[in-house]
């Protein structure tokens, strides 16, 4: 689970901004908290409100970019994907920093790195306990010891293992993360004890899920659901529950190479499936008004076209539709069904940008209520951005689960958590105050500029 994320000098974030899921002092809705590691409690949800271009999507992009640099790395000869704050000259020369504080496999870790387009300047992994912390490895090009893996060397006694780890560290390219090298070079097969590295890598591979509205290819449980009769019925039950008019779904096998998708997307899918573990080696691809379920078997990519089944009203029969023939809201719901099915399995962190896109406000509320209802004993988190002010309610959320992001006149994005910044009474109706601007995070309208435009057009 995610306990804290720090971003510094990325897109609209000029300085350090800290997003945290440590509970505040509030006692209401105690079932919204979970203790996945003894002594460390986290919130199960967080909702970020804000105006257009305030920085909400940049927050999700930061979390996702760090994940991509760990799992996919940087192509040889290419610069690192570096997007500093550009409205101040000093920031163009400053490193971007991402720091993840995570709870996994009964341990708490801090993993972070700083970089620019040309090199990784710092990278570190620490294990944190209530009493102390251990540096598992640290990389610092400006330090006395540019690459400290002494803790790992102490854990692995054999000389061949020590030599292997030392070679990997020294051979890590300037534009590549050490954690990515551990993944891509199959260090597990040559070194006895790298449990801490594997715990963090597994969290990035299996637990962290990011979803954007326009993402063409998404990992999820869809294929597992429709290949299993029991889960297939569950898939249909979700669609019927949300009153879509859909009975269930079916699959039609198609040739992946004949779908006509761009080569770079093909390469991404192959890389994504190859690096996933066996339980996660599948995904969903939206292309030309169709939805395809993608998996890999013995190195071959297999695609199945998803068909939607509606019951006819004039006969005891069914009609097949493609997803492109459904409403925008139903199509958007199909983005969430894989997450719902993943959620049932637990141990996931879902980060969703603009969750409300094309969804009715009532459906959004129901989705969140269902999440809290069925996640009480699960180590699962739901973090999303939204414009839907009807969700800003103490009936639905705790004050420490509500965030706003606001952009200053200088173009700098900043986070605010309700219980720390505003802390209105627990019985206050929040939505009207939010829309009036009491909690910031809403659009600012320049009346003088509008009057100038009206005079110009007359």
GROMACS .gro file of C-alpha atoms in nm, residues 7-318:
model
  312
    7UNK     CA    1   0.714   1.499  -0.610
    8UNK     CA    2   0.962   1.781  -0.669
    9UNK     CA    3   1.024   1.984  -0.988
   10UNK     CA    4   0.789   1.803  -1.224
   11UNK     CA    5   0.555   1.978  -1.472
   12UNK     CA    6   0.348   2.225  -1.264
   13UNK     CA    7   0.512   2.125  -0.933
   14UNK     CA    8   0.794   2.373  -0.877
   15UNK     CA    9   0.905   2.260  -0.533
   16UNK     CA   10   0.843   1.965  -0.306
   17UNK     CA   11   0.482   1.856  -0.264
   18UNK     CA   12   0.390   1.568  -0.033
   19UNK     CA   13   0.080   1.352  -0.073
   20UNK     CA   14   0.021   1.128   0.226
   21UNK     CA   15  -0.225   0.861   0.329
   22UNK     CA   16  -0.140   0.860   0.698
   23UNK     CA   17  -0.468   0.901   0.891
   24UNK     CA   18  -0.533   1.220   1.081
   25UNK     CA   19  -0.684   1.244   1.428
   26UNK     CA   20  -1.042   1.191   1.315
   27UNK     CA   21  -1.228   0.892   1.458
   28UNK     CA   22  -1.520   0.876   1.215
   29UNK     CA   23  -1.533   0.595   0.957
   30UNK     CA   24  -1.262   0.388   1.123
   31UNK     CA   25  -1.320   0.116   0.860
   32UNK     CA   26  -1.156   0.352   0.607
   33UNK     CA   27  -0.822   0.276   0.778
   34UNK     CA   28  -0.611  -0.039   0.761
   35UNK     CA   29  -0.289  -0.156   0.928
   36UNK     CA   30  -0.107  -0.365   0.663
   37UNK     CA   31   0.218  -0.355   0.860
   38UNK     CA   32   0.219  -0.366   1.239
   39UNK     CA   33   0.250  -0.014   1.375
   40UNK     CA   34   0.184   0.159   1.041
   41UNK     CA   35  -0.172   0.259   0.948
   42UNK     CA   36  -0.287   0.400   0.614
   43UNK     CA   37  -0.608   0.530   0.463
   44UNK     CA   38  -0.790   0.317   0.207
   45UNK     CA   39  -0.886   0.611  -0.015
   46UNK     CA   40  -0.805   0.966  -0.119
   47UNK     CA   41  -0.991   1.199  -0.356
   48UNK     CA   42  -0.824   1.500  -0.516
   49UNK     CA   43  -1.042   1.790  -0.632
   50UNK     CA   44  -0.925   2.079  -0.843
   51UNK     CA   45  -0.997   2.306  -1.138
   52UNK     CA   46  -0.895   2.227  -1.495
   53UNK     CA   47  -0.515   2.260  -1.538
   54UNK     CA   48  -0.465   2.284  -1.161
   55UNK     CA   49  -0.223   1.990  -1.152
   56UNK     CA   50  -0.446   1.690  -1.074
   57UNK     CA   51  -0.341   1.495  -1.382
   58UNK     CA   52   0.024   1.594  -1.328
   59UNK     CA   53   0.005   1.429  -0.986
   60UNK     CA   54  -0.105   1.099  -1.146
   61UNK     CA   55   0.153   1.140  -1.423
   62UNK     CA   56   0.429   1.176  -1.163
   63UNK     CA   57   0.333   0.850  -0.989
   64UNK     CA   58   0.304   0.672  -1.322
   65UNK     CA   59   0.632   0.804  -1.465
   66UNK     CA   60   0.825   0.679  -1.164
   67UNK     CA   61   0.663   0.337  -1.213
   68UNK     CA   62   0.756   0.335  -1.583
   69UNK     CA   63   1.120   0.427  -1.517
   70UNK     CA   64   1.146   0.138  -1.271
   71UNK     CA   65   0.975  -0.124  -1.489
   72UNK     CA   66   1.051  -0.014  -1.845
   73UNK     CA   67   1.374   0.176  -1.800
   74UNK     CA   68   1.520   0.408  -2.063
   75UNK     CA   69   1.613   0.298  -2.414
   76UNK     CA   70   1.988   0.291  -2.484
   77UNK     CA   71   2.097   0.624  -2.633
   78UNK     CA   72   1.773   0.803  -2.536
   79UNK     CA   73   1.750   1.076  -2.273
   80UNK     CA   74   1.552   1.019  -1.955
   81UNK     CA   75   1.192   1.140  -1.962
   82UNK     CA   76   1.250   1.470  -1.784
   83UNK     CA   77   0.976   1.735  -1.745
   84UNK     CA   78   1.089   2.004  -1.500
   85UNK     CA   79   0.888   2.309  -1.398
   86UNK     CA   80   0.959   2.545  -1.690
   87UNK     CA   81   0.831   2.881  -1.563
   88UNK     CA   82   1.146   2.947  -1.359
   89UNK     CA   83   1.495   2.932  -1.508
   90UNK     CA   84   1.655   2.766  -1.205
   91UNK     CA   85   1.421   2.466  -1.227
   92UNK     CA   86   1.541   2.379  -1.577
   93UNK     CA   87   1.879   2.302  -1.422
   94UNK     CA   88   1.739   2.122  -1.119
   95UNK     CA   89   1.671   1.749  -1.079
   96UNK     CA   90   1.323   1.600  -1.061
   97UNK     CA   91   1.264   1.384  -0.754
   98UNK     CA   92   1.005   1.110  -0.686
   99UNK     CA   93   0.981   0.936  -0.347
  100UNK     CA   94   0.747   0.644  -0.267
  101UNK     CA   95   0.683   0.529   0.090
  102UNK     CA   96   0.515   0.190   0.064
  103UNK     CA   97   0.396  -0.092   0.288
  104UNK     CA   98   0.434  -0.438   0.142
  105UNK     CA   99   0.515  -0.791   0.255
  106UNK     CA  100   0.498  -0.683   0.622
  107UNK     CA  101   0.767  -0.417   0.576
  108UNK     CA  102   0.780  -0.042   0.524
  109UNK     CA  103   1.011   0.095   0.254
  110UNK     CA  104   1.114   0.433   0.118
  111UNK     CA  105   1.227   0.424  -0.244
  112UNK     CA  106   1.327   0.740  -0.425
  113UNK     CA  107   1.541   0.885  -0.700
  114UNK     CA  108   1.649   1.220  -0.845
  115UNK     CA  109   1.737   1.272  -1.209
  116UNK     CA  110   1.750   1.497  -1.513
  117UNK     CA  111   1.755   1.418  -1.886
  118UNK     CA  112   2.118   1.300  -1.879
  119UNK     CA  113   2.161   1.093  -1.564
  120UNK     CA  114   2.029   0.954  -1.237
  121UNK     CA  115   2.198   1.162  -0.967
  122UNK     CA  116   2.055   0.983  -0.662
  123UNK     CA  117   1.867   0.661  -0.595
  124UNK     CA  118   1.802   0.491  -0.265
  125UNK     CA  119   1.601   0.222  -0.090
  126UNK     CA  120   1.545   0.212   0.285
  127UNK     CA  121   1.356  -0.018   0.517
  128UNK     CA  122   1.185   0.175   0.797
  129UNK     CA  123   1.080   0.037   1.135
  130UNK     CA  124   0.927   0.213   1.436
  131UNK     CA  125   1.272   0.241   1.594
  132UNK     CA  126   1.518   0.285   1.308
  133UNK     CA  127   1.581   0.262   0.934
  134UNK     CA  128   1.821   0.059   0.719
  135UNK     CA  129   1.973   0.174   0.393
  136UNK     CA  130   1.949  -0.123   0.156
  137UNK     CA  131   2.135   0.062  -0.118
  138UNK     CA  132   2.222   0.420  -0.201
  139UNK     CA  133   2.350   0.575  -0.521
  140UNK     CA  134   2.483   0.931  -0.514
  141UNK     CA  135   2.708   1.057  -0.792
  142UNK     CA  136   2.818   1.350  -0.572
  143UNK     CA  137   2.893   1.143  -0.262
  144UNK     CA  138   3.215   0.993  -0.130
  145UNK     CA  139   3.082   0.647  -0.219
  146UNK     CA  140   2.890   0.680  -0.548
  147UNK     CA  141   2.725   0.338  -0.509
  148UNK     CA  142   2.681   0.188  -0.161
  149UNK     CA  143   2.549  -0.170  -0.167
  150UNK     CA  144   2.728  -0.278   0.152
  151UNK     CA  145   2.401  -0.393   0.316
  152UNK     CA  146   2.326  -0.624   0.021
  153UNK     CA  147   2.681  -0.758   0.026
  154UNK     CA  148   2.648  -0.847   0.395
  155UNK     CA  149   2.329  -1.042   0.324
  156UNK     CA  150   2.491  -1.247   0.048
  157UNK     CA  151   2.789  -1.436   0.183
  158UNK     CA  152   2.918  -1.616  -0.125
  159UNK     CA  153   3.202  -1.442  -0.306
  160UNK     CA  154   3.043  -1.508  -0.646
  161UNK     CA  155   2.724  -1.337  -0.531
  162UNK     CA  156   2.913  -1.038  -0.396
  163UNK     CA  157   3.101  -1.006  -0.725
  164UNK     CA  158   2.780  -1.033  -0.927
  165UNK     CA  159   2.607  -0.757  -0.727
  166UNK     CA  160   2.916  -0.536  -0.748
  167UNK     CA  161   2.937  -0.577  -1.125
  168UNK     CA  162   2.565  -0.496  -1.167
  169UNK     CA  163   2.602  -0.182  -0.956
  170UNK     CA  164   2.914  -0.058  -1.137
  171UNK     CA  165   2.765  -0.141  -1.478
  172UNK     CA  166   2.435   0.039  -1.417
  173UNK     CA  167   2.414   0.303  -1.693
  174UNK     CA  168   2.388   0.670  -1.589
  175UNK     CA  169   2.036   0.690  -1.739
  176UNK     CA  170   1.909   0.367  -1.584
  177UNK     CA  171   1.775   0.299  -1.236
  178UNK     CA  172   1.956   0.032  -1.035
  179UNK     CA  173   1.618  -0.119  -0.944
  180UNK     CA  174   1.542  -0.156  -1.315
  181UNK     CA  175   1.876  -0.329  -1.368
  182UNK     CA  176   1.792  -0.575  -1.090
  183UNK     CA  177   1.469  -0.656  -1.277
  184UNK     CA  178   1.605  -0.672  -1.632
  185UNK     CA  179   1.925  -0.866  -1.556
  186UNK     CA  180   1.756  -1.153  -1.367
  187UNK     CA  181   1.962  -1.094  -1.056
  188UNK     CA  182   1.725  -1.327  -0.868
  189UNK     CA  183   1.877  -1.626  -1.049
  190UNK     CA  184   2.231  -1.542  -0.939
  191UNK     CA  185   2.197  -1.396  -0.589
  192UNK     CA  186   2.048  -1.565  -0.282
  193UNK     CA  187   1.907  -1.277  -0.079
  194UNK     CA  188   1.758  -0.974  -0.253
  195UNK     CA  189   1.419  -1.006  -0.083
  196UNK     CA  190   1.386  -0.634  -0.014
  197UNK     CA  191   1.456  -0.542  -0.377
  198UNK     CA  192   1.207  -0.803  -0.495
  199UNK     CA  193   0.940  -0.681  -0.252
  200UNK     CA  194   0.958  -0.329  -0.394
  201UNK     CA  195   0.973  -0.449  -0.755
  202UNK     CA  196   0.669  -0.672  -0.699
  203UNK     CA  197   0.482  -0.372  -0.560
  204UNK     CA  198   0.552  -0.170  -0.876
  205UNK     CA  199   0.471  -0.464  -1.106
  206UNK     CA  200   0.165  -0.612  -0.938
  207UNK     CA  201   0.020  -0.370  -0.685
  208UNK     CA  202   0.045  -0.023  -0.840
  209UNK     CA  203  -0.220   0.039  -1.109
  210UNK     CA  204  -0.255   0.375  -1.286
  211UNK     CA  205  -0.542   0.454  -1.521
  212UNK     CA  206  -0.588   0.758  -1.748
  213UNK     CA  207  -0.907   0.833  -1.945
  214UNK     CA  208  -0.740   0.801  -2.285
  215UNK     CA  209  -0.499   0.514  -2.219
  216UNK     CA  210  -0.529   0.267  -2.509
  217UNK     CA  211  -0.381  -0.035  -2.332
  218UNK     CA  212  -0.468  -0.124  -1.975
  219UNK     CA  213  -0.374  -0.416  -1.756
  220UNK     CA  214  -0.660  -0.582  -1.573
  221UNK     CA  215  -0.841  -0.903  -1.484
  222UNK     CA  216  -1.076  -0.905  -1.783
  223UNK     CA  217  -0.925  -1.204  -1.959
  224UNK     CA  218  -0.909  -1.408  -1.642
  225UNK     CA  219  -1.272  -1.318  -1.576
  226UNK     CA  220  -1.412  -1.424  -1.912
  227UNK     CA  221  -1.203  -1.741  -1.934
  228UNK     CA  222  -1.342  -1.861  -1.604
  229UNK     CA  223  -1.715  -1.939  -1.607
  230UNK     CA  224  -1.770  -1.832  -1.248
  231UNK     CA  225  -1.597  -1.498  -1.295
  232UNK     CA  226  -1.762  -1.454  -1.634
  233UNK     CA  227  -2.100  -1.461  -1.462
  234UNK     CA  228  -1.963  -1.215  -1.210
  235UNK     CA  229  -1.862  -0.986  -1.496
  236UNK     CA  230  -2.218  -0.997  -1.630
  237UNK     CA  231  -2.356  -0.939  -1.281
  238UNK     CA  232  -2.158  -0.614  -1.249
  239UNK     CA  233  -2.295  -0.490  -1.582
  240UNK     CA  234  -2.652  -0.580  -1.482
  241UNK     CA  235  -2.607  -0.424  -1.138
  242UNK     CA  236  -2.526  -0.087  -1.294
  243UNK     CA  237  -2.834  -0.108  -1.517
  244UNK     CA  238  -2.650  -0.108  -1.851
  245UNK     CA  239  -2.901  -0.334  -2.030
  246UNK     CA  240  -2.619  -0.582  -2.099
  247UNK     CA  241  -2.672  -0.950  -2.020
  248UNK     CA  242  -2.309  -1.064  -2.036
  249UNK     CA  243  -2.009  -1.077  -2.272
  250UNK     CA  244  -1.849  -1.320  -2.515
  251UNK     CA  245  -1.512  -1.347  -2.691
  252UNK     CA  246  -1.404  -1.394  -3.048
  253UNK     CA  247  -1.041  -1.487  -3.115
  254UNK     CA  248  -0.866  -1.262  -3.370
  255UNK     CA  249  -0.511  -1.236  -3.506
  256UNK     CA  250  -0.315  -0.977  -3.311
  257UNK     CA  251  -0.086  -0.895  -3.605
  258UNK     CA  252  -0.387  -0.813  -3.827
  259UNK     CA  253  -0.544  -0.557  -3.593
  260UNK     CA  254  -0.347  -0.274  -3.757
  261UNK     CA  255  -0.226  -0.119  -3.434
  262UNK     CA  256   0.088   0.102  -3.445
  263UNK     CA  257   0.423  -0.074  -3.405
  264UNK     CA  258   0.524   0.127  -3.098
  265UNK     CA  259   0.205   0.019  -2.920
  266UNK     CA  260   0.273  -0.343  -3.021
  267UNK     CA  261   0.622  -0.316  -2.874
  268UNK     CA  262   0.485  -0.165  -2.553
  269UNK     CA  263   0.227  -0.444  -2.512
  270UNK     CA  264   0.489  -0.714  -2.567
  271UNK     CA  265   0.725  -0.553  -2.314
  272UNK     CA  266   0.442  -0.505  -2.066
  273UNK     CA  267   0.325  -0.867  -2.086
  274UNK     CA  268   0.679  -1.006  -2.077
  275UNK     CA  269   0.772  -0.817  -1.760
  276UNK     CA  270   0.447  -0.903  -1.581
  277UNK     CA  271   0.426  -1.208  -1.362
  278UNK     CA  272   0.207  -1.502  -1.465
  279UNK     CA  273  -0.101  -1.378  -1.278
  280UNK     CA  274  -0.088  -1.037  -1.443
  281UNK     CA  275   0.011  -1.126  -1.799
  282UNK     CA  276  -0.301  -0.992  -1.964
  283UNK     CA  277  -0.461  -0.661  -2.048
  284UNK     CA  278  -0.728  -0.475  -2.243
  285UNK     CA  279  -0.673  -0.281  -2.565
  286UNK     CA  280  -0.925  -0.024  -2.694
  287UNK     CA  281  -0.874   0.022  -3.069
  288UNK     CA  282  -1.105   0.145  -3.349
  289UNK     CA  283  -1.425   0.120  -3.143
  290UNK     CA  284  -1.347  -0.234  -3.029
  291UNK     CA  285  -1.214  -0.377  -2.706
  292UNK     CA  286  -0.963  -0.661  -2.723
  293UNK     CA  287  -0.843  -0.882  -2.440
  294UNK     CA  288  -0.471  -0.949  -2.474
  295UNK     CA  289  -0.262  -1.225  -2.320
  296UNK     CA  290   0.069  -1.398  -2.384
  297UNK     CA  291   0.115  -1.775  -2.404
  298UNK     CA  292   0.455  -1.932  -2.469
  299UNK     CA  293   0.584  -1.604  -2.608
  300UNK     CA  294   0.289  -1.552  -2.845
  301UNK     CA  295   0.046  -1.261  -2.804
  302UNK     CA  296  -0.316  -1.374  -2.825
  303UNK     CA  297  -0.604  -1.131  -2.885
  304UNK     CA  298  -0.976  -1.185  -2.831
  305UNK     CA  299  -1.241  -0.935  -2.938
  306UNK     CA  300  -1.493  -0.862  -2.667
  307UNK     CA  301  -1.856  -0.888  -2.779
  308UNK     CA  302  -2.143  -0.750  -2.571
  309UNK     CA  303  -2.464  -0.952  -2.545
  310UNK     CA  304  -2.807  -0.787  -2.528
  311UNK     CA  305  -3.135  -0.975  -2.499
  312UNK     CA  306  -3.383  -0.917  -2.784
  313UNK     CA  307  -3.728  -0.785  -2.693
  314UNK     CA  308  -3.916  -0.964  -2.972
  315UNK     CA  309  -3.773  -1.315  -2.933
  316UNK     CA  310  -3.604  -1.549  -2.689
  317UNK     CA  311  -3.268  -1.472  -2.844
  318UNK     CA  312  -2.962  -1.245  -2.810
   0.00000   0.00000   0.00000
